[in-house]
């Protein structure tokens, strides 16, 4: 397709929407983006941008800036959360064949970079602009905004996150299922030095992950607990730090230190959503969480959204029509998204083993496999991290 003849509307100014808007505008397409919030990007805590996500940032021209803003992770360390003992260390930094870094970033910083790139590429961004209706099936797709205005384009990208309006239209509502897990997130200050890597503390029915952000001035803490009581899925619900402290009572000193420094904490319910079976309808396509919301246990939500953005740009350049490009996009993305979402589900079970003997054996098996077959063990997720959406075959 000739890019300068293509008009695109993006619904949602999160990671996926801004990245797709910037990628397509840089390729010469005319892009407008509607975001329902008043400000882009001010909310959130830490995100891990693994090399597969960094590859896309580099292609967008943001590689250097992301390196400057993020902390480069040298590995991932798993601990027994009760004793603090290291179960295994997984080096990442130089071991992966990817030239792109594994970065620990504040979501607001990533959003600032993507926002600037989109603006620089000429994307027309409107905030306070909620899309309330989408008509995807005509010769041009149309969206209607809450204030009654409408706009039409050759392609509409549904990057509107979990509980997406666009997804409802593409494949109807598929009710998410509460996983029986809730997560707290907090940014802590003044905790002292944190090594430049995520540390995971695993224990019965719970785990905690911490890593440094912004040169170590902040530490991102995410703690997950299994419980029957339902909690809504959202990023805005505050909670009392005392309930976090109660949940991790009796855990090791390192966990206690993190919790002692928590002043503000948010709580959200973790829901399992199936990956969309259909990704496109007419001139509407889904990207990011709208297509494949994932549990946070493999840190791939933002990375998959970045991959989507760049692959969409490539298939649009490679195909003669929007419909052919969207069919190819879905065929490429769905199997990978399903595999990643399933791997994240699996990790949630591994981290929370309750029975002391089972936990002891599982931690022992992890430590032994890391010791006896370190290369093999370390390569377990290389298919996730070494994937490069900017160069992978489109077939
Ligand atoms: C406020 C917020 C804070 C987050 N904080 C974290 C965090 O700390 N750590 C973490 O790992 N992940 C966080 N995430 C999730 C993470 O950003 C996403 O899982 C991932 O980046 C995929 O991005 P996405 O663009 O698909 O969805 P999102 O980043 O969720 O973006 C979707 C965007 O679409 C907008 N939108 C939705 N419906 C409409 C509509 N009808 N019209 C216009 N706009 C609409 C939303 O306001 C939102 O800005 C957060 C998400 C949000 C929205």
PDB file of N, CA and C in Angstrom, residues 47-52 76 90 102 198 200 207 209 294-304 336-348 350-351 380-385:
ATOM      1  N   UNK A  47       7.660  -1.045  34.508  1.00  0.00           N
ATOM      2  CA  UNK A  47       7.453  -2.000  33.423  1.00  0.00           C
ATOM      3  C   UNK A  47       8.820  -2.578  33.085  1.00  0.00           C
ATOM      4  N   UNK A  48       8.839  -3.836  32.667  1.00  0.00           N
ATOM      5  CA  UNK A  48      10.099  -4.386  32.157  1.00  0.00           C
ATOM      6  C   UNK A  48      10.009  -4.373  30.633  1.00  0.00           C
ATOM      7  N   UNK A  49      10.959  -3.710  30.010  1.00  0.00           N
ATOM      8  CA  UNK A  49      11.020  -3.740  28.552  1.00  0.00           C
ATOM      9  C   UNK A  49      12.135  -4.716  28.201  1.00  0.00           C
ATOM     10  N   UNK A  50      11.723  -5.894  27.795  1.00  0.00           N
ATOM     11  CA  UNK A  50      12.682  -6.951  27.486  1.00  0.00           C
ATOM     12  C   UNK A  50      13.227  -6.736  26.062  1.00  0.00           C
ATOM     13  N   UNK A  51      14.283  -7.460  25.647  1.00  0.00           N
ATOM     14  CA  UNK A  51      14.904  -7.139  24.364  1.00  0.00           C
ATOM     15  C   UNK A  51      13.934  -7.148  23.176  1.00  0.00           C
ATOM     16  N   UNK A  52      12.903  -7.991  23.216  1.00  0.00           N
ATOM     17  CA  UNK A  52      11.928  -7.986  22.116  1.00  0.00           C
ATOM     18  C   UNK A  52      11.176  -6.659  22.055  1.00  0.00           C
ATOM     19  N   UNK A  76      17.800 -12.040  36.454  1.00  0.00           N
ATOM     20  CA  UNK A  76      16.608 -12.166  37.296  1.00  0.00           C
ATOM     21  C   UNK A  76      17.002 -13.116  38.424  1.00  0.00           C
ATOM     22  N   UNK A  90      19.259 -16.047  37.091  1.00  0.00           N
ATOM     23  CA  UNK A  90      19.168 -16.214  35.645  1.00  0.00           C
ATOM     24  C   UNK A  90      19.820 -15.006  34.989  1.00  0.00           C
ATOM     25  N   UNK A 102      17.619  -5.202  28.156  1.00  0.00           N
ATOM     26  CA  UNK A 102      16.481  -5.536  29.019  1.00  0.00           C
ATOM     27  C   UNK A 102      16.394  -4.372  29.997  1.00  0.00           C
ATOM     28  N   UNK A 198      15.483  -7.646  38.479  1.00  0.00           N
ATOM     29  CA  UNK A 198      14.291  -8.015  39.238  1.00  0.00           C
ATOM     30  C   UNK A 198      14.623  -9.135  40.218  1.00  0.00           C
ATOM     31  N   UNK A 200      12.643 -11.879  42.655  1.00  0.00           N
ATOM     32  CA  UNK A 200      11.325 -12.488  42.848  1.00  0.00           C
ATOM     33  C   UNK A 200      11.384 -13.311  44.132  1.00  0.00           C
ATOM     34  N   UNK A 207       3.667 -14.023  46.050  1.00  0.00           N
ATOM     35  CA  UNK A 207       5.051 -13.706  45.668  1.00  0.00           C
ATOM     36  C   UNK A 207       5.206 -12.196  45.569  1.00  0.00           C
ATOM     37  N   UNK A 209       7.755  -9.120  43.625  1.00  0.00           N
ATOM     38  CA  UNK A 209       8.830  -8.794  42.681  1.00  0.00           C
ATOM     39  C   UNK A 209       9.268  -7.361  42.967  1.00  0.00           C
ATOM     40  N   UNK A 294      -2.621 -10.064  29.336  1.00  0.00           N
ATOM     41  CA  UNK A 294      -1.852 -11.171  29.900  1.00  0.00           C
ATOM     42  C   UNK A 294      -1.623 -10.933  31.390  1.00  0.00           C
ATOM     43  N   UNK A 295      -1.448 -11.996  32.126  1.00  0.00           N
ATOM     44  CA  UNK A 295      -1.076 -11.837  33.529  1.00  0.00           C
ATOM     45  C   UNK A 295       0.363 -11.315  33.583  1.00  0.00           C
ATOM     46  N   UNK A 296       0.734 -10.627  34.678  1.00  0.00           N
ATOM     47  CA  UNK A 296       2.044  -9.957  34.680  1.00  0.00           C
ATOM     48  C   UNK A 296       3.234 -10.872  34.928  1.00  0.00           C
ATOM     49  N   UNK A 297       3.050 -12.199  34.953  1.00  0.00           N
ATOM     50  CA  UNK A 297       4.110 -13.095  35.440  1.00  0.00           C
ATOM     51  C   UNK A 297       5.227 -13.374  34.435  1.00  0.00           C
ATOM     52  N   UNK A 298       5.142 -12.785  33.248  1.00  0.00           N
ATOM     53  CA  UNK A 298       6.268 -12.904  32.319  1.00  0.00           C
ATOM     54  C   UNK A 298       6.657 -11.501  31.821  1.00  0.00           C
ATOM     55  N   UNK A 299       6.013 -10.496  32.378  1.00  0.00           N
ATOM     56  CA  UNK A 299       6.306  -9.083  32.051  1.00  0.00           C
ATOM     57  C   UNK A 299       6.232  -8.818  30.555  1.00  0.00           C
ATOM     58  N   UNK A 300       5.169  -9.294  29.897  1.00  0.00           N
ATOM     59  CA  UNK A 300       5.135  -9.141  28.448  1.00  0.00           C
ATOM     60  C   UNK A 300       4.008  -8.249  27.911  1.00  0.00           C
ATOM     61  N   UNK A 301       3.186  -7.658  28.803  1.00  0.00           N
ATOM     62  CA  UNK A 301       2.060  -6.847  28.310  1.00  0.00           C
ATOM     63  C   UNK A 301       2.520  -5.726  27.389  1.00  0.00           C
ATOM     64  N   UNK A 302       3.421  -4.899  27.870  1.00  0.00           N
ATOM     65  CA  UNK A 302       3.879  -3.767  27.069  1.00  0.00           C
ATOM     66  C   UNK A 302       4.738  -4.235  25.894  1.00  0.00           C
ATOM     67  N   UNK A 303       5.510  -5.304  26.108  1.00  0.00           N
ATOM     68  CA  UNK A 303       6.399  -5.780  25.032  1.00  0.00           C
ATOM     69  C   UNK A 303       5.610  -6.328  23.840  1.00  0.00           C
ATOM     70  N   UNK A 304       4.545  -7.078  24.155  1.00  0.00           N
ATOM     71  CA  UNK A 304       3.730  -7.578  23.045  1.00  0.00           C
ATOM     72  C   UNK A 304       3.036  -6.431  22.309  1.00  0.00           C
ATOM     73  N   UNK A 336       1.801 -16.475  18.630  1.00  0.00           N
ATOM     74  CA  UNK A 336       2.817 -16.003  19.599  1.00  0.00           C
ATOM     75  C   UNK A 336       2.138 -15.469  20.863  1.00  0.00           C
ATOM     76  N   UNK A 337       1.098 -14.700  20.688  1.00  0.00           N
ATOM     77  CA  UNK A 337       0.406 -14.147  21.865  1.00  0.00           C
ATOM     78  C   UNK A 337      -0.138 -15.282  22.728  1.00  0.00           C
ATOM     79  N   UNK A 338      -0.712 -16.300  22.096  1.00  0.00           N
ATOM     80  CA  UNK A 338      -1.273 -17.414  22.878  1.00  0.00           C
ATOM     81  C   UNK A 338      -0.177 -18.129  23.668  1.00  0.00           C
ATOM     82  N   UNK A 339       0.967 -18.299  23.039  1.00  0.00           N
ATOM     83  CA  UNK A 339       2.057 -19.015  23.713  1.00  0.00           C
ATOM     84  C   UNK A 339       2.585 -18.207  24.907  1.00  0.00           C
ATOM     85  N   UNK A 340       2.714 -16.900  24.715  1.00  0.00           N
ATOM     86  CA  UNK A 340       3.221 -16.054  25.813  1.00  0.00           C
ATOM     87  C   UNK A 340       2.214 -16.003  26.963  1.00  0.00           C
ATOM     88  N   UNK A 341       0.938 -15.837  26.636  1.00  0.00           N
ATOM     89  CA  UNK A 341      -0.087 -15.762  27.683  1.00  0.00           C
ATOM     90  C   UNK A 341      -0.115 -17.074  28.478  1.00  0.00           C
ATOM     91  N   UNK A 342       0.027 -18.202  27.791  1.00  0.00           N
ATOM     92  CA  UNK A 342       0.029 -19.501  28.481  1.00  0.00           C
ATOM     93  C   UNK A 342       1.265 -19.632  29.377  1.00  0.00           C
ATOM     94  N   UNK A 343       2.408 -19.142  28.911  1.00  0.00           N
ATOM     95  CA  UNK A 343       3.638 -19.231  29.719  1.00  0.00           C
ATOM     96  C   UNK A 343       3.508 -18.368  30.971  1.00  0.00           C
ATOM     97  N   UNK A 344       2.875 -17.203  30.857  1.00  0.00           N
ATOM     98  CA  UNK A 344       2.667 -16.338  32.029  1.00  0.00           C
ATOM     99  C   UNK A 344       1.734 -17.025  33.030  1.00  0.00           C
ATOM    100  N   UNK A 345       0.695 -17.684  32.542  1.00  0.00           N
ATOM    101  CA  UNK A 345      -0.222 -18.436  33.423  1.00  0.00           C
ATOM    102  C   UNK A 345       0.550 -19.501  34.206  1.00  0.00           C
ATOM    103  N   UNK A 346       1.443 -20.186  33.510  1.00  0.00           N
ATOM    104  CA  UNK A 346       2.202 -21.267  34.126  1.00  0.00           C
ATOM    105  C   UNK A 346       3.059 -20.729  35.271  1.00  0.00           C
ATOM    106  N   UNK A 347       3.708 -19.579  35.049  1.00  0.00           N
ATOM    107  CA  UNK A 347       4.566 -19.004  36.096  1.00  0.00           C
ATOM    108  C   UNK A 347       3.779 -18.668  37.347  1.00  0.00           C
ATOM    109  N   UNK A 348       2.519 -18.262  37.183  1.00  0.00           N
ATOM    110  CA  UNK A 348       1.746 -17.872  38.366  1.00  0.00           C
ATOM    111  C   UNK A 348       1.585 -19.078  39.285  1.00  0.00           C
ATOM    112  N   UNK A 350       3.766 -21.675  39.470  1.00  0.00           N
ATOM    113  CA  UNK A 350       5.089 -22.041  39.995  1.00  0.00           C
ATOM    114  C   UNK A 350       5.490 -21.174  41.192  1.00  0.00           C
ATOM    115  N   UNK A 351       5.169 -19.868  41.112  1.00  0.00           N
ATOM    116  CA  UNK A 351       5.603 -18.951  42.164  1.00  0.00           C
ATOM    117  C   UNK A 351       4.897 -19.194  43.495  1.00  0.00           C
ATOM    118  N   UNK A 380      15.223 -21.085  28.397  1.00  0.00           N
ATOM    119  CA  UNK A 380      13.806 -21.414  28.460  1.00  0.00           C
ATOM    120  C   UNK A 380      12.889 -20.351  27.839  1.00  0.00           C
ATOM    121  N   UNK A 381      13.216 -19.100  28.063  1.00  0.00           N
ATOM    122  CA  UNK A 381      12.357 -18.030  27.542  1.00  0.00           C
ATOM    123  C   UNK A 381      13.034 -17.226  26.436  1.00  0.00           C
ATOM    124  N   UNK A 382      14.093 -17.772  25.871  1.00  0.00           N
ATOM    125  CA  UNK A 382      14.760 -17.019  24.805  1.00  0.00           C
ATOM    126  C   UNK A 382      13.819 -16.771  23.623  1.00  0.00           C
ATOM    127  N   UNK A 383      12.890 -17.724  23.382  1.00  0.00           N
ATOM    128  CA  UNK A 383      11.934 -17.528  22.272  1.00  0.00           C
ATOM    129  C   UNK A 383      11.082 -16.282  22.500  1.00  0.00           C
ATOM    130  N   UNK A 384      10.893 -15.901  23.774  1.00  0.00           N
ATOM    131  CA  UNK A 384      10.157 -14.662  24.064  1.00  0.00           C
ATOM    132  C   UNK A 384      11.064 -13.465  23.797  1.00  0.00           C
ATOM    133  N   UNK A 385      12.265 -13.499  24.397  1.00  0.00           N
ATOM    134  CA  UNK A 385      13.080 -12.285  24.471  1.00  0.00           C
ATOM    135  C   UNK A 385      13.925 -12.031  23.226  1.00  0.00           C
TER     136      UNK A 385
END
